């Protein structure tokens, strides 16, 4: 995977910008599973995740023109759309109300809890993150999957902002190593 | 803030993870545009997060694809749905699988081709081994033949060698043969020029007559080429009689076919 060259996703997204429906279908075929796995991690239920996945691809279709290749690869761009859409949904009052109705714990705000772990293991998606130290995993969860800012994380964890920043860097370096071990 | 400071600060990580303040975002994006090292660092962070997403991939239910295509107004959403298999894995994996299948097919094809080529080469090698063996035998025979020829030539060219022409008797006036006798080495060669083929059970026998006494010089066949006969120490005349196969102790004069004087 090249970070500099034009990847197939970029070519497809350019076709999507021109209104090529088939190109979006191909993007879906290439990336839907990765996006769905990420979305599931954030919203936690299949129904919500399916809704978010569909919304994500509609957003990709509608906002393809705003994609700026200089700011990162296609996949990252789509991943951020999926993540933000999922986080937005997780944060809506409807979702919270729905959670209450369903009697499900607000796992998205209680990361590292037993429910979270069980869910992740059931999905089979936690094998990489589970290799991280708990404090590193928690940081990635809060920032990446829950969308908290560094200040919010500091407030919630009681850590100094500087510590949050240095720990975030350490967490991602550990993630990189875990991914290499996992390969 | 230098690029190095920025890279070490944790701000790039926070940016890649998605939540930075507007001021921080502006700072990172400016630095990325101006410093390749910052850009590289961010690319690496995104690559990790992309890989994480791939590792955590979960195949969505099949019907979502059709819903998506319908939602974007794909003209053939339904048909596409029926024709397209559900995504079975992540995009990267799908490409890898497709690439693997192509590579495997190519590899299989190549293996088959290589196997066929190998079989051909084996056949050809076996053939070559046989041919080589035949050639080696032929060469060995040629060597022997050449050696014999050289010896015969040496015999014929030897100045001490005597050549005795034998002419046919009344039994076969056209008969003729030559004896090459070396009085020094006592070696005798014989070449038949013309003699009737003997009847079964009969063989021609060469005699050397020394002071009127016939000495057996060996039996011979009516074949082409010089034949090495028995050693003869002394002779004034050579003669050939037709005897029973294997020869006899003393010549049958009634069956004298050839005779010649040592010159």
Coordinates of C-alpha atoms in Angstrom, one line a residue:
Chain A
X1 CA 0.0 0.0 0.0
X2 CA 1.6 3.2 -1.2
X3 CA 1.0 6.4 0.6
X4 CA 2.3 8.5 -2.3
X5 CA 1.0 6.8 -5.4
X6 CA -2.5 6.9 -6.7
X7 CA -4.4 4.0 -5.2
X8 CA -7.4 2.3 -6.7
X9 CA -9.7 4.0 -4.3
X10 CA -8.6 7.4 -5.6
X11 CA -9.4 6.4 -9.1
X12 CA -12.7 5.1 -8.1
X13 CA -13.5 8.2 -6.1
X14 CA -12.6 10.3 -9.1
X15 CA -15.1 8.3 -11.1
X16 CA -17.7 8.8 -8.4
X17 CA -17.1 12.5 -8.6
X18 CA -18.1 12.2 -12.3
X19 CA -21.3 10.4 -11.2
X20 CA -20.2 6.9 -12.0
X21 CA -22.6 4.6 -10.0
X22 CA -20.6 1.5 -10.8
X23 CA -17.5 3.1 -9.3
X24 CA -19.4 3.6 -6.0
X25 CA -20.5 0.0 -6.1
X26 CA -16.8 -0.9 -6.5
X27 CA -15.8 1.3 -3.6
X28 CA -18.5 -0.5 -1.6
X29 CA -17.2 -3.9 -2.5
X30 CA -13.7 -2.8 -1.5
X31 CA -14.3 -0.9 1.7
X32 CA -17.7 -1.8 3.1
X33 CA -16.4 -4.5 5.4
X34 CA -13.7 -2.4 6.8
X35 CA -16.0 0.6 7.3
X36 CA -18.7 -1.7 8.8
X37 CA -16.3 -3.1 11.3
X38 CA -15.3 0.3 12.4
X39 CA -18.9 1.5 12.6
X40 CA -19.9 -1.6 14.6
X41 CA -17.2 -0.7 17.1
X42 CA -18.8 2.7 17.6
X43 CA -22.5 2.1 17.5
X44 CA -22.5 -1.4 18.8
X45 CA -25.6 -2.8 17.3
X46 CA -26.1 -4.3 13.8
X47 CA -29.2 -2.3 13.0
X48 CA -27.6 1.0 13.8
X49 CA -24.4 0.0 12.1
X50 CA -26.2 -1.0 8.9
X51 CA -28.0 2.4 8.9
X52 CA -24.7 4.2 9.4
X53 CA -23.0 2.2 6.7
X54 CA -25.7 3.1 4.2
X55 CA -25.6 6.7 5.2
X56 CA -21.8 6.7 4.9
X57 CA -21.9 5.5 1.3
X58 CA -24.6 8.0 0.4
X59 CA -22.4 10.7 1.9
X60 CA -19.4 9.5 0.0
X61 CA -21.5 9.7 -3.2
X62 CA -22.7 13.2 -2.4
X63 CA -19.5 14.7 -1.1
X64 CA -17.0 13.0 -3.4
X65 CA -16.2 16.4 -4.9
X66 CA -15.0 17.6 -1.5
X67 CA -12.4 14.9 -1.2
X68 CA -8.9 16.5 -1.2
X69 CA -6.2 14.0 -2.1
X70 CA -3.5 16.2 -0.5
X71 CA -5.1 15.6 2.9
X72 CA -4.9 11.9 2.8
X73 CA -5.9 8.8 1.1
X74 CA -9.3 7.8 -0.1
X75 CA -9.7 5.1 2.5
X76 CA -8.8 7.5 5.3
X77 CA -11.3 10.0 4.0
X78 CA -14.1 7.4 3.8
X79 CA -13.1 6.0 7.2
X80 CA -13.5 9.4 8.7
X81 CA -16.9 9.9 7.1
X82 CA -18.0 6.5 8.5
X83 CA -16.5 7.2 11.9
X84 CA -18.0 10.7 12.2
X85 CA -21.4 9.5 11.0
X86 CA -21.3 6.7 13.6
X87 CA -20.2 8.9 16.4
X88 CA -22.9 11.4 15.5
X89 CA -25.5 8.7 15.6
X90 CA -24.2 7.3 18.9
X91 CA -24.4 10.8 20.3
X92 CA -27.9 11.6 19.2
X93 CA -30.6 11.6 21.8
X94 CA -32.6 9.2 19.7
X95 CA -29.8 6.7 20.0
X96 CA -29.5 7.3 23.7
X97 CA -33.2 6.9 24.1
X98 CA -33.1 3.8 22.0
X99 CA -30.4 2.4 24.2
X100 CA -32.6 3.0 27.3
X101 CA -35.5 1.3 25.7
X102 CA -33.3 -1.6 24.8
X103 CA -31.8 -1.6 28.3
X104 CA -28.4 -1.7 26.9
X105 CA -25.6 -0.2 28.8
X106 CA -24.1 2.9 27.3
X107 CA -21.0 1.0 26.3
X108 CA -19.8 3.8 24.1
X109 CA -19.1 5.8 27.2
X110 CA -17.8 3.0 29.3
X111 CA -15.0 1.7 27.3
X112 CA -12.9 -1.1 28.7
X113 CA -16.0 -2.4 30.5
X114 CA -16.8 -6.1 30.5
X115 CA -19.7 -5.5 28.1
X116 CA -17.5 -3.8 25.7
X117 CA -14.9 -6.5 25.7
X118 CA -17.5 -9.3 25.3
X119 CA -19.1 -7.4 22.4
X120 CA -15.8 -6.9 20.7
X121 CA -14.6 -10.4 21.2
X122 CA -17.9 -11.7 19.9
X123 CA -17.4 -9.6 16.8
X124 CA -13.9 -10.9 16.5
X125 CA -12.6 -7.4 15.9
X126 CA -10.6 -6.8 19.0
X127 CA -7.6 -8.9 18.4
X128 CA -5.3 -6.1 17.5
X129 CA -6.4 -3.5 20.1
X130 CA -6.4 -6.2 22.8
X131 CA -2.7 -6.3 22.5
X132 CA -2.3 -2.8 23.6
X133 CA -1.9 -1.7 27.2
X134 CA -5.3 -0.9 28.7
X135 CA -4.5 2.8 29.1
X136 CA -3.4 3.0 25.4
X137 CA -6.5 1.1 24.2
X138 CA -8.7 3.4 26.3
X139 CA -7.1 6.4 24.7
X140 CA -7.6 5.1 21.1
X141 CA -11.2 4.2 22.0
X142 CA -12.0 7.6 23.5
X143 CA -10.4 9.6 20.7
X144 CA -11.0 7.5 17.7
X145 CA -14.1 5.6 18.3
X146 CA -15.9 8.0 20.6
X147 CA -14.7 11.2 19.1
X148 CA -13.5 12.9 22.3
X149 CA -11.0 15.7 22.0
X150 CA -7.8 15.6 23.9
X151 CA -9.2 18.1 26.5
X152 CA -12.4 16.0 26.9
X153 CA -10.3 12.9 27.5
X154 CA -8.2 14.8 30.0
X155 CA -11.4 15.9 31.8
X156 CA -12.9 12.4 31.8
X157 CA -9.7 10.6 32.8
X158 CA -8.3 13.2 35.2
X159 CA -5.0 13.1 33.4
X160 CA -3.1 16.2 32.5
X161 CA -3.5 17.4 28.9
X162 CA 0.2 16.9 28.3
X163 CA 0.0 13.3 29.6
X164 CA -3.0 12.7 27.3
X165 CA -1.0 13.9 24.3
X166 CA 2.2 12.0 25.1
X167 CA 0.1 8.9 25.8
X168 CA -1.8 9.3 22.6
X169 CA 1.5 9.3 20.7
X170 CA 2.6 6.2 22.6
X171 CA -0.7 4.5 22.0
X172 CA -0.4 4.9 18.3
X173 CA 3.1 3.7 18.2
X174 CA 2.1 0.7 20.1
X175 CA -0.7 0.2 17.7
X176 CA 1.7 0.3 14.8
X177 CA 3.8 -2.4 16.5
X178 CA 0.8 -4.5 17.3
X179 CA -0.3 -4.3 13.6
X180 CA 3.2 -5.4 12.5
X181 CA 3.1 -8.3 14.9
X182 CA -0.4 -9.2 13.8
X183 CA 0.5 -9.2 10.1
Chain B
X1 CA 7.2 24.8 16.8
X2 CA 9.7 22.9 14.6
X3 CA 8.5 19.8 12.6
X4 CA 10.4 17.6 15.1
X5 CA 8.7 19.2 18.0
X6 CA 5.4 18.8 16.3
X7 CA 6.1 15.1 15.6
X8 CA 7.0 14.5 19.1
X9 CA 4.2 16.4 20.7
X10 CA 1.4 13.9 20.1
X11 CA -0.6 16.5 18.2
X12 CA -0.3 14.7 14.9
X13 CA -1.7 11.6 16.6
X14 CA -4.6 13.5 18.0
X15 CA -5.2 15.0 14.6
X16 CA -5.1 11.6 12.9
X17 CA -7.5 10.3 15.5
X18 CA -9.9 13.0 14.5
X19 CA -10.3 15.6 17.3
X20 CA -8.2 18.7 17.4
X21 CA -9.2 22.2 18.1
X22 CA -9.5 24.6 15.1
X23 CA -6.1 26.2 16.1
X24 CA -4.4 22.8 16.3
X25 CA -6.0 21.6 13.1
X26 CA -4.7 24.7 11.3
X27 CA -1.3 24.2 12.8
X28 CA -1.1 20.6 11.7
X29 CA -2.4 21.2 8.2
X30 CA 0.0 24.0 7.6
X31 CA 2.9 22.0 8.8
X32 CA 1.9 19.0 6.7
X33 CA 1.8 21.3 3.6
X34 CA 5.3 22.6 4.3
X35 CA 7.2 19.8 5.9
X36 CA 7.6 16.5 4.2
X37 CA 8.5 14.8 7.5
X38 CA 5.2 15.9 9.0
X39 CA 3.4 14.6 6.0
X40 CA 5.2 11.3 6.2
X41 CA 4.4 11.0 9.9
X42 CA 0.7 11.6 9.2
X43 CA 0.7 9.2 6.3
X44 CA 2.1 6.5 8.6
X45 CA -0.5 7.2 11.2
X46 CA -3.3 7.0 8.7
X47 CA -1.8 3.8 7.3
X48 CA -1.9 2.3 10.8
X49 CA -5.5 3.3 11.3
X50 CA -6.5 2.0 7.8
X51 CA -4.8 -1.3 8.6
X52 CA -6.6 -1.4 12.0
X53 CA -9.9 -0.9 10.1
X54 CA -9.0 -3.7 7.7
X55 CA -8.1 -6.0 10.6
X56 CA -11.4 -5.3 12.3
X57 CA -13.5 -5.7 9.1
X58 CA -16.9 -7.2 9.4
X59 CA -18.8 -8.1 6.3
X60 CA -22.1 -6.3 6.3
X61 CA -25.4 -8.0 5.4
X62 CA -25.8 -8.5 1.7
X63 CA -28.9 -6.4 1.3
X64 CA -27.1 -3.2 2.4
X65 CA -25.3 -3.0 -0.9
X66 CA -28.5 -2.9 -2.8
X67 CA -29.9 -0.3 -0.4
X68 CA -26.9 1.9 -1.0
X69 CA -27.0 1.6 -4.7
X70 CA -30.7 2.3 -4.7
X71 CA -30.2 5.3 -2.4
X72 CA -27.6 6.8 -4.8
X73 CA -29.9 6.1 -7.8
X74 CA -27.9 3.4 -9.4
X75 CA -29.9 2.7 -12.6
X76 CA -29.6 -1.0 -12.3
X77 CA -29.5 -1.3 -8.5
X78 CA -31.6 -4.4 -8.5
X79 CA -29.9 -6.1 -11.3
X80 CA -26.5 -5.3 -9.8
X81 CA -27.6 -6.7 -6.6
X82 CA -28.6 -10.0 -8.2
X83 CA -25.5 -10.2 -10.3
X84 CA -23.0 -9.1 -7.8
X85 CA -21.9 -11.5 -5.1
X86 CA -21.8 -10.0 -1.6
X87 CA -18.5 -8.6 -0.5
X88 CA -16.9 -11.5 1.3
X89 CA -14.1 -9.6 2.9
X90 CA -12.4 -6.3 3.2
X91 CA -11.4 -4.4 0.2
X92 CA -7.8 -5.0 0.6
X93 CA -8.4 -8.7 1.2
X94 CA -10.7 -8.9 -1.8
X95 CA -8.0 -7.5 -4.0
X96 CA -5.5 -9.8 -2.4
X97 CA -7.8 -12.8 -2.9
X98 CA -8.4 -11.7 -6.5
X99 CA -4.7 -11.2 -7.0
X100 CA -3.9 -14.5 -5.3
X101 CA -6.4 -16.4 -7.6
X102 CA -4.9 -14.8 -10.6
X103 CA -1.4 -15.6 -9.3
X104 CA -2.4 -19.1 -8.4
X105 CA -4.0 -19.7 -11.8
X106 CA -0.9 -18.3 -13.4
X107 CA 1.3 -20.4 -11.2
X108 CA -0.7 -23.5 -11.9
X109 CA -0.5 -22.8 -15.6
X110 CA 3.1 -22.2 -15.4
X111 CA 3.6 -25.4 -13.3
X112 CA 1.7 -27.4 -15.9
X113 CA 3.8 -25.8 -18.6
X114 CA 7.0 -26.5 -16.6
X115 CA 5.9 -30.0 -15.9
X116 CA 5.2 -30.7 -19.6
X117 CA 8.5 -29.1 -20.4
X118 CA 10.2 -31.2 -17.8
X119 CA 8.6 -34.4 -19.1
X120 CA 9.8 -33.4 -22.6
X121 CA 13.2 -32.7 -21.4
X122 CA 13.3 -36.0 -19.5
X123 CA 12.2 -37.9 -22.6
X124 CA 14.8 -36.1 -24.7
X125 CA 17.5 -36.7 -22.1
X126 CA 16.7 -40.4 -22.1
X127 CA 16.9 -40.4 -25.8
X128 CA 20.2 -38.6 -25.7
X129 CA 21.5 -41.0 -23.2
X130 CA 20.6 -43.9 -25.5
X131 CA 22.0 -42.1 -28.5
X132 CA 25.2 -41.3 -26.5
X133 CA 25.5 -45.0 -25.5
X134 CA 25.1 -46.1 -29.1
X135 CA 27.5 -43.5 -30.3
X136 CA 30.0 -44.6 -27.6
X137 CA 29.7 -48.2 -28.7
X138 CA 30.1 -47.2 -32.4
X139 CA 33.1 -45.1 -31.5
X140 CA 34.6 -47.9 -29.6
X141 CA 34.0 -50.2 -32.6
X142 CA 35.5 -47.5 -34.9
X143 CA 38.5 -47.3 -32.6
X144 CA 39.1 -51.0 -32.8
X145 CA 38.5 -51.0 -36.5
X146 CA 40.8 -48.0 -36.9
X147 CA 43.5 -49.7 -34.8
X148 CA 43.1 -52.9 -36.9
X149 CA 43.3 -50.9 -40.1
X150 CA 46.4 -49.0 -38.8
X151 CA 48.0 -52.3 -37.8
X152 CA 47.1 -53.8 -41.2
X153 CA 48.5 -50.7 -42.9
X154 CA 51.6 -51.0 -40.9
X155 CA 51.9 -54.6 -41.9
X156 CA 51.4 -53.7 -45.6
X157 CA 53.8 -50.8 -45.5
X158 CA 56.5 -52.7 -43.6
X159 CA 59.4 -52.9 -46.0
X160 CA 60.5 -56.3 -44.7
X161 CA 57.0 -57.6 -45.5
X162 CA 56.7 -60.0 -48.4
X163 CA 53.6 -60.0 -50.6
X164 CA 52.8 -63.3 -52.1
X165 CA 50.2 -63.4 -54.8
X166 CA 48.4 -66.8 -55.0
X167 CA 46.7 -67.8 -58.2
X168 CA 43.8 -70.2 -58.8
X169 CA 44.4 -73.9 -59.6
X170 CA 42.5 -76.0 -62.0
X171 CA 39.7 -76.3 -59.5
X172 CA 39.0 -72.5 -59.7
X173 CA 41.3 -70.7 -62.2
X174 CA 39.8 -67.3 -61.2
X175 CA 40.7 -67.8 -57.6
X176 CA 43.2 -65.4 -56.1
X177 CA 44.5 -64.3 -52.7
X178 CA 47.5 -62.5 -51.2
X179 CA 49.6 -63.4 -48.3
X180 CA 51.6 -60.8 -46.4
X181 CA 54.4 -62.5 -44.6
X182 CA 57.1 -60.9 -42.5
X183 CA 60.1 -63.3 -42.3
X184 CA 61.4 -61.3 -39.4
X185 CA 58.4 -61.1 -37.2
X186 CA 56.9 -64.2 -38.7
X187 CA 53.5 -62.6 -38.9
X188 CA 51.1 -63.6 -41.7
X189 CA 48.1 -61.8 -43.1
X190 CA 45.9 -63.0 -45.9
X191 CA 43.4 -61.3 -48.1
X192 CA 41.1 -63.2 -50.3
X193 CA 40.5 -61.7 -53.7
X194 CA 38.4 -64.4 -55.2
X195 CA 37.4 -67.8 -54.0
X196 CA 34.2 -69.7 -54.3
X197 CA 32.2 -69.9 -51.0
X198 CA 32.9 -73.3 -49.4
X199 CA 30.1 -75.8 -49.0
X200 CA 28.9 -76.4 -45.4
X201 CA 31.3 -78.2 -43.2
X202 CA 34.3 -77.0 -45.3
X203 CA 36.8 -74.3 -44.7
X204 CA 39.9 -73.1 -46.6
X205 CA 43.2 -73.7 -45.0
X206 CA 46.5 -71.8 -45.6
X207 CA 49.8 -73.7 -45.8
X208 CA 53.3 -72.6 -45.8
X209 CA 55.7 -74.9 -47.7
X210 CA 59.2 -74.8 -46.3
X211 CA 61.6 -77.1 -48.1
X212 CA 58.7 -79.1 -49.4
X213 CA 57.1 -79.6 -45.9
X214 CA 53.6 -78.1 -45.5
X215 CA 53.1 -76.1 -42.3
X216 CA 49.6 -75.2 -41.2
X217 CA 49.1 -71.4 -41.3
X218 CA 45.4 -71.6 -40.1
X219 CA 42.0 -71.8 -41.6
X220 CA 40.2 -68.7 -42.9
X221 CA 36.8 -67.5 -44.2
X222 CA 36.1 -66.0 -47.6
X223 CA 35.5 -62.6 -46.1
X224 CA 36.7 -59.3 -47.1
X225 CA 39.6 -57.7 -45.4
X226 CA 42.9 -59.1 -44.2
X227 CA 42.9 -62.0 -41.8
X228 CA 45.6 -62.6 -39.3
X229 CA 47.0 -66.1 -39.8
X230 CA 49.4 -68.3 -37.8
X231 CA 53.0 -67.4 -37.4
X232 CA 55.3 -68.8 -40.1
X233 CA 59.0 -68.9 -39.6
X234 CA 60.1 -70.2 -42.9
X235 CA 58.4 -70.6 -46.3
X236 CA 59.2 -70.7 -50.0
X237 CA 55.6 -71.3 -51.1
X238 CA 52.1 -70.6 -49.8
X239 CA 49.1 -72.7 -50.7
X240 CA 45.4 -73.0 -49.9
X241 CA 43.4 -76.2 -49.8
X242 CA 39.7 -76.7 -49.0
X243 CA 39.5 -78.9 -45.9
X244 CA 36.8 -79.8 -43.3
X245 CA 35.9 -77.1 -40.9
X246 CA 38.6 -76.4 -38.4
X247 CA 41.4 -77.6 -40.7
X248 CA 43.5 -80.7 -40.9
X249 CA 47.1 -81.6 -40.0
X250 CA 48.2 -82.1 -43.5
X251 CA 46.9 -80.7 -46.8
X252 CA 44.6 -82.6 -49.1
X253 CA 46.4 -82.0 -52.4
X254 CA 43.4 -83.0 -54.5
X255 CA 41.7 -79.9 -53.0
X256 CA 44.4 -77.4 -53.7
X257 CA 42.8 -74.1 -54.8
X258 CA 45.6 -71.5 -54.6
X259 CA 49.4 -71.5 -54.7
X260 CA 52.0 -68.8 -54.9
X261 CA 55.8 -68.5 -54.6
X262 CA 57.6 -66.3 -52.1
X263 CA 59.2 -63.7 -54.4

